[in-house]
Short mmCIF file of N, CA and C in Angstrom, two decimals:
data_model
loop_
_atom_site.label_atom_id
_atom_site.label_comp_id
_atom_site.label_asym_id
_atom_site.label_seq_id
_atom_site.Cartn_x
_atom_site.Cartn_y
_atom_site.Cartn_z
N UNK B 489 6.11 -28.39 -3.73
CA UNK B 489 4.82 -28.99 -4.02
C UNK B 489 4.94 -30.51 -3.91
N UNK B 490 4.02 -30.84 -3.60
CA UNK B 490 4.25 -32.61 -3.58
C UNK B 490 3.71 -32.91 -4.53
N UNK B 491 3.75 -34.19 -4.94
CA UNK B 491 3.66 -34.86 -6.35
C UNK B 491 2.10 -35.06 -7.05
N UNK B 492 1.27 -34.66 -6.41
CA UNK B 492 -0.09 -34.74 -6.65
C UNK B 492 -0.09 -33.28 -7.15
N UNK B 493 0.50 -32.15 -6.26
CA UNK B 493 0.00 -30.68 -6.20
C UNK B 493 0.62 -30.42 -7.67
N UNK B 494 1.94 -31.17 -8.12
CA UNK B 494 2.34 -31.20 -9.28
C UNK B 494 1.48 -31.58 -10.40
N UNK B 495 1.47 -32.71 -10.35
CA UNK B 495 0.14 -33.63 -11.39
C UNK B 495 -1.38 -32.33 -11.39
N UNK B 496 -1.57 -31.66 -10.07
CA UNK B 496 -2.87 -31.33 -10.48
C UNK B 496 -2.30 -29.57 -11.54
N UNK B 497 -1.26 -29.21 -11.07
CA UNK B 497 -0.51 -27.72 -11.49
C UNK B 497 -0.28 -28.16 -13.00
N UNK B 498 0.20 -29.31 -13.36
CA UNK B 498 0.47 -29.73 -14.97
C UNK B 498 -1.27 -30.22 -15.36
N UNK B 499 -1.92 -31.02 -14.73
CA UNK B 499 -3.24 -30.89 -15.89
C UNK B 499 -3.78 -29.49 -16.25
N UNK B 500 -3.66 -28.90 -14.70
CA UNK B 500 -4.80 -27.00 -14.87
C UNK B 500 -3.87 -26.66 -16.42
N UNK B 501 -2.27 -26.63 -16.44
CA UNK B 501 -1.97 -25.86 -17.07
C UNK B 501 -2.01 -26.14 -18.40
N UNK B 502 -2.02 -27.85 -18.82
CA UNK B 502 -2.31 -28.35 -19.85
C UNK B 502 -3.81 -27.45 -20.62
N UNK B 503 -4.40 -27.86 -19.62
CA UNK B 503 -5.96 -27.39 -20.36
C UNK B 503 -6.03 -26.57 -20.35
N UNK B 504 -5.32 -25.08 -19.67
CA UNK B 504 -4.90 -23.54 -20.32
C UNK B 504 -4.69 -23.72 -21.76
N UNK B 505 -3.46 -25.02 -21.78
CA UNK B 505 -2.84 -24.18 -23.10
C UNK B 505 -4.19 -24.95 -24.23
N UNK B 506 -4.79 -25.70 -24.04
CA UNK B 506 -5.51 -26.20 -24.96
C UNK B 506 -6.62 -25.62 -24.89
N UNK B 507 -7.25 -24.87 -24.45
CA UNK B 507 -8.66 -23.71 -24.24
C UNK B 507 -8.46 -22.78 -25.18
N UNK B 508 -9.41 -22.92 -26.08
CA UNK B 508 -9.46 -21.56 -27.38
C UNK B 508 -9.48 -20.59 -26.61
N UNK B 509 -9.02 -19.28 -27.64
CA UNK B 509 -8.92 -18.09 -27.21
C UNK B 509 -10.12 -17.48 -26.96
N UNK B 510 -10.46 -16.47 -26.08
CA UNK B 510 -11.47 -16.27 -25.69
C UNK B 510 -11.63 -15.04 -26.90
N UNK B 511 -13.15 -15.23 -27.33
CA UNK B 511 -13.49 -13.58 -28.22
C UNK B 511 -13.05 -12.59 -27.42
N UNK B 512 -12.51 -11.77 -28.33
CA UNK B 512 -12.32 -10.27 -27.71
C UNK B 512 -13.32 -9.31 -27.97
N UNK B 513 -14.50 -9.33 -28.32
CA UNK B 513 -15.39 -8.43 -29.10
C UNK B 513 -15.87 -8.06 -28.19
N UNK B 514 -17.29 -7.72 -28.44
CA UNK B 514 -17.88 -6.51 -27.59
C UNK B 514 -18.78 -7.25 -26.22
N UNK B 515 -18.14 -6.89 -24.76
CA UNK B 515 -19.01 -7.50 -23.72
C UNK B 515 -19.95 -7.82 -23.74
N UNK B 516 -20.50 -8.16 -22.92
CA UNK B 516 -22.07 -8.85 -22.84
C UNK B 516 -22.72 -7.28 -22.31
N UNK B 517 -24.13 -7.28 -22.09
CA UNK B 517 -24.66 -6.12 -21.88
C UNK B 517 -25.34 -7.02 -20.19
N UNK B 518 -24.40 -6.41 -19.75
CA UNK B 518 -24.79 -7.08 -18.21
C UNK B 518 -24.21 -6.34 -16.91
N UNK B 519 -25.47 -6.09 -16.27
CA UNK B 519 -24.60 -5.21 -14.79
C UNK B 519 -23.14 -6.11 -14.25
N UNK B 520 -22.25 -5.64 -14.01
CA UNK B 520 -20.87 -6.05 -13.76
C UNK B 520 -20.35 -5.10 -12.79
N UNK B 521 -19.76 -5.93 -12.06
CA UNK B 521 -18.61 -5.20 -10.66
C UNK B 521 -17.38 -5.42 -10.71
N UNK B 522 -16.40 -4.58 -10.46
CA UNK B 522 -15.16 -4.98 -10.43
C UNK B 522 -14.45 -4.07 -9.26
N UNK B 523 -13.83 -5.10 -8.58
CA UNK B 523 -12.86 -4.05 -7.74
C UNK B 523 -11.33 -5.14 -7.98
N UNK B 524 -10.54 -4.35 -7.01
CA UNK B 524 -9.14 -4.49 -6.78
C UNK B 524 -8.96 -3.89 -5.45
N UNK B 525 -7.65 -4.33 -5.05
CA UNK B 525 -6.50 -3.41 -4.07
C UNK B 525 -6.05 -2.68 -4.68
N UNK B 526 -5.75 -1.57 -3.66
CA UNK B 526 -5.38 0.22 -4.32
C UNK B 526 -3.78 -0.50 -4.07
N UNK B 527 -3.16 -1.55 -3.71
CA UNK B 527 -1.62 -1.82 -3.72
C UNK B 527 -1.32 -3.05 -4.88
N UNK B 528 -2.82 -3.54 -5.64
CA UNK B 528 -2.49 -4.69 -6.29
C UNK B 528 -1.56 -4.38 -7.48
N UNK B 529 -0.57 -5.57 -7.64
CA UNK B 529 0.16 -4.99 -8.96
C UNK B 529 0.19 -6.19 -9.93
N UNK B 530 -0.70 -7.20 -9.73
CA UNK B 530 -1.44 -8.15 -10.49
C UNK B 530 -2.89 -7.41 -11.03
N UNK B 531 -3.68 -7.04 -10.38
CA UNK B 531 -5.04 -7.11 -11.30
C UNK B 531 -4.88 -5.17 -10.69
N UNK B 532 -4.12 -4.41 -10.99
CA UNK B 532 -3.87 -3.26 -10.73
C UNK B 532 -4.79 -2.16 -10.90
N UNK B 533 -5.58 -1.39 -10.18
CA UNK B 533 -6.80 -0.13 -10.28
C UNK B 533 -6.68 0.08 -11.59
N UNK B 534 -5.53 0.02 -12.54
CA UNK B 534 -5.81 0.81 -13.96
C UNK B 534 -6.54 -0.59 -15.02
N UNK B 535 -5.79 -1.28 -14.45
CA UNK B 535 -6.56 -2.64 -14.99
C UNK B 535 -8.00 -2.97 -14.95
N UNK B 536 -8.14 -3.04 -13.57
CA UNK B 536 -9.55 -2.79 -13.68
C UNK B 536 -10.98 -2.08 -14.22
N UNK B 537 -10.34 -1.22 -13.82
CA UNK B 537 -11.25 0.43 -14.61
C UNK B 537 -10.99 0.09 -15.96
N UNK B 538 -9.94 -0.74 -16.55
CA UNK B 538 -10.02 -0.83 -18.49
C UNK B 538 -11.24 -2.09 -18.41
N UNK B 539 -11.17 -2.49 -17.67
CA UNK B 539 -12.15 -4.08 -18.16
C UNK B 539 -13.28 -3.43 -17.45
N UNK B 540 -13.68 -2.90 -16.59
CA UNK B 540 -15.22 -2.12 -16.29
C UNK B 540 -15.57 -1.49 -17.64
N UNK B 541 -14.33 -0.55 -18.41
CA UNK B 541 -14.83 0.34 -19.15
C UNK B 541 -15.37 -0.22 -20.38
N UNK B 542 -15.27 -1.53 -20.40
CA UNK B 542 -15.78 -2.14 -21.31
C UNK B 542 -17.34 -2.91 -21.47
N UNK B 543 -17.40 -2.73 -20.35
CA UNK B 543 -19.29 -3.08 -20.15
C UNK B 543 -20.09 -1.78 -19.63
N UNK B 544 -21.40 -1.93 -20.02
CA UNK B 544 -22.38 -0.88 -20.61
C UNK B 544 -22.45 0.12 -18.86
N UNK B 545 -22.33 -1.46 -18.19
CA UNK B 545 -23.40 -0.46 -16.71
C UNK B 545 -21.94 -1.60 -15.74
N UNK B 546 -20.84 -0.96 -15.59
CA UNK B 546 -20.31 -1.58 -14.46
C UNK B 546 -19.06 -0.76 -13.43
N UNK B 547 -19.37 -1.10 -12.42
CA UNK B 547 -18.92 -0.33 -11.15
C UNK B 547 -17.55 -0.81 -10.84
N UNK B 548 -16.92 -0.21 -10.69
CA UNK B 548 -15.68 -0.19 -10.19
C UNK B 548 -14.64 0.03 -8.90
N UNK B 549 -14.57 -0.68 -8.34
CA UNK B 549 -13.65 0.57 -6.88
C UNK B 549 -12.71 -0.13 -6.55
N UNK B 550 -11.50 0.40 -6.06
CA UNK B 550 -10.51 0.20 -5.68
C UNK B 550 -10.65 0.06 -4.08
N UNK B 551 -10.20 -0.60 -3.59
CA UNK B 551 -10.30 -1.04 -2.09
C UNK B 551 -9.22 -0.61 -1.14
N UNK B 552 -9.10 0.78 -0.28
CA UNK B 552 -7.86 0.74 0.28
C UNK B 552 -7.77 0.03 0.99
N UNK B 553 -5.68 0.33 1.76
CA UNK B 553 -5.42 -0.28 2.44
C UNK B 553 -5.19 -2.19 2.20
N UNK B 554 -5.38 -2.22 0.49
CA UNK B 554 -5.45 -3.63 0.04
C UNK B 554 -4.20 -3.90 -0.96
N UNK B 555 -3.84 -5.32 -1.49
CA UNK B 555 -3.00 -5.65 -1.98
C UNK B 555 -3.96 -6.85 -3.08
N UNK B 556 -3.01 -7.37 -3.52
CA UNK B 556 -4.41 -8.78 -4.14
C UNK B 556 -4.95 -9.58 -3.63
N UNK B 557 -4.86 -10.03 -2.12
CA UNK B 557 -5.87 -10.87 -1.87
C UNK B 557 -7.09 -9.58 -0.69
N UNK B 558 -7.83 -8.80 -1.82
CA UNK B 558 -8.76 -8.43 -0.99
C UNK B 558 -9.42 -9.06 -0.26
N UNK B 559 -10.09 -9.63 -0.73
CA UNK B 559 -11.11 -10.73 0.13
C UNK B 559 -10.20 -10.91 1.39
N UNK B 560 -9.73 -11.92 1.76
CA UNK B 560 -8.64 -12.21 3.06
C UNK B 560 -7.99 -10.77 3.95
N UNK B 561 -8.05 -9.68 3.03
CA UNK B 561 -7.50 -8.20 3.56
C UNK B 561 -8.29 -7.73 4.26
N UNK B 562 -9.49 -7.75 3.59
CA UNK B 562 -10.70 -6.48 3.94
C UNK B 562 -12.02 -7.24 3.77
N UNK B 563 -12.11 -8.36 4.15
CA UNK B 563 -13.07 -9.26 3.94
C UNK B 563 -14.31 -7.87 4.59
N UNK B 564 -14.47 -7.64 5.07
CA UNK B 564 -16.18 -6.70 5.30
C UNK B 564 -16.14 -5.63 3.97
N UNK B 565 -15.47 -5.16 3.68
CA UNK B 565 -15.42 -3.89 2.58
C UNK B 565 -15.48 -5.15 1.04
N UNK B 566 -15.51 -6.26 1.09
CA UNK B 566 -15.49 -6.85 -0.14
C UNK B 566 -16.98 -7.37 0.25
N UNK B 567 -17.36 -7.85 1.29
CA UNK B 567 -18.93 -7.91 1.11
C UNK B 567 -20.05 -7.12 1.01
N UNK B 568 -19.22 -5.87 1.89
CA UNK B 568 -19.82 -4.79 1.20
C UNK B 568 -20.26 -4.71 -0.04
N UNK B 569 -19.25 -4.76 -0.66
CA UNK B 569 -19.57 -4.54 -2.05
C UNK B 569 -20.43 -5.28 -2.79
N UNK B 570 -20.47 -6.75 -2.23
CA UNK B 570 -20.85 -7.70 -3.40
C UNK B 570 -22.23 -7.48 -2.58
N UNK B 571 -22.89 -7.21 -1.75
CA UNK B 571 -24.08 -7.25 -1.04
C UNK B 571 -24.93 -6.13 -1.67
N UNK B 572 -24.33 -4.76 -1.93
CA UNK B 572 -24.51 -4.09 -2.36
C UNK B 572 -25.24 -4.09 -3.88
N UNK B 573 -23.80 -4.74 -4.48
CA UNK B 573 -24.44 -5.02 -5.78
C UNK B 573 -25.32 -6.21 -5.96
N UNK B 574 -25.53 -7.18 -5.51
CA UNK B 574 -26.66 -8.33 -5.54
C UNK B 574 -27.82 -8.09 -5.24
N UNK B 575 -28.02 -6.62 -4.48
CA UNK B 575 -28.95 -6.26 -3.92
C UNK B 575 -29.62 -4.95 -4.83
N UNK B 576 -28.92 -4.43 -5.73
CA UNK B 576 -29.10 -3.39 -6.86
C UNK B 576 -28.74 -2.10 -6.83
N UNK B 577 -28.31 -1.81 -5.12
CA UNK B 577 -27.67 -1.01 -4.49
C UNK B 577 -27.01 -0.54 -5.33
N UNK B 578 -26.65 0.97 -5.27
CA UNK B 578 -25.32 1.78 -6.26
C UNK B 578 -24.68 1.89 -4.53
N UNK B 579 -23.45 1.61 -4.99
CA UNK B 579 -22.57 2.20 -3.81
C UNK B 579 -21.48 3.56 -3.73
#
């Protein structure tokens, strides 16, 4: 990293550690989407489906053929989705 990419990697992480904890209580009551890669092992299909299962009305799918950077993987199957849902579409 060069010395800026440093300086900017130490402020982001500064103001991580100084950002209160976020409530854990009960979601917002709000349509919500979530996907992943069916290969991600950062934000992993089981992961996901736990944080969908936590809001009232939200969709979930796993994206084959993906890893974590869906978007850049499967860029049409991720606009799919988000087109879908902006639009009120069930997919």
């Amino acid at each position: 990293m060069t010395p800026l990419d440093t300086a900017h990697f130490r402020a982001n992480a500064d103001r991580l550690r100084r950002h209160p904890k976020l409530q854990s209580g009960a979601a917002p009551v709000v349509r919500t989407l979530a996907f992943t890669g069916e290969h991600d092992s950062l934000t992993t299909p089981e992961r996901c489906r736990a944080v969908a299962a936590r809001f009232r009305d939200a969709e979930c799918f796993v994206v084959r053929r993906a890893d974590h950077p869906v978007p850049l993987e499967r860029p049409r199957a991720c606009a799919g989705l988000v087109d879908a849902f902006l639009r009120g579409l069930r997919v």
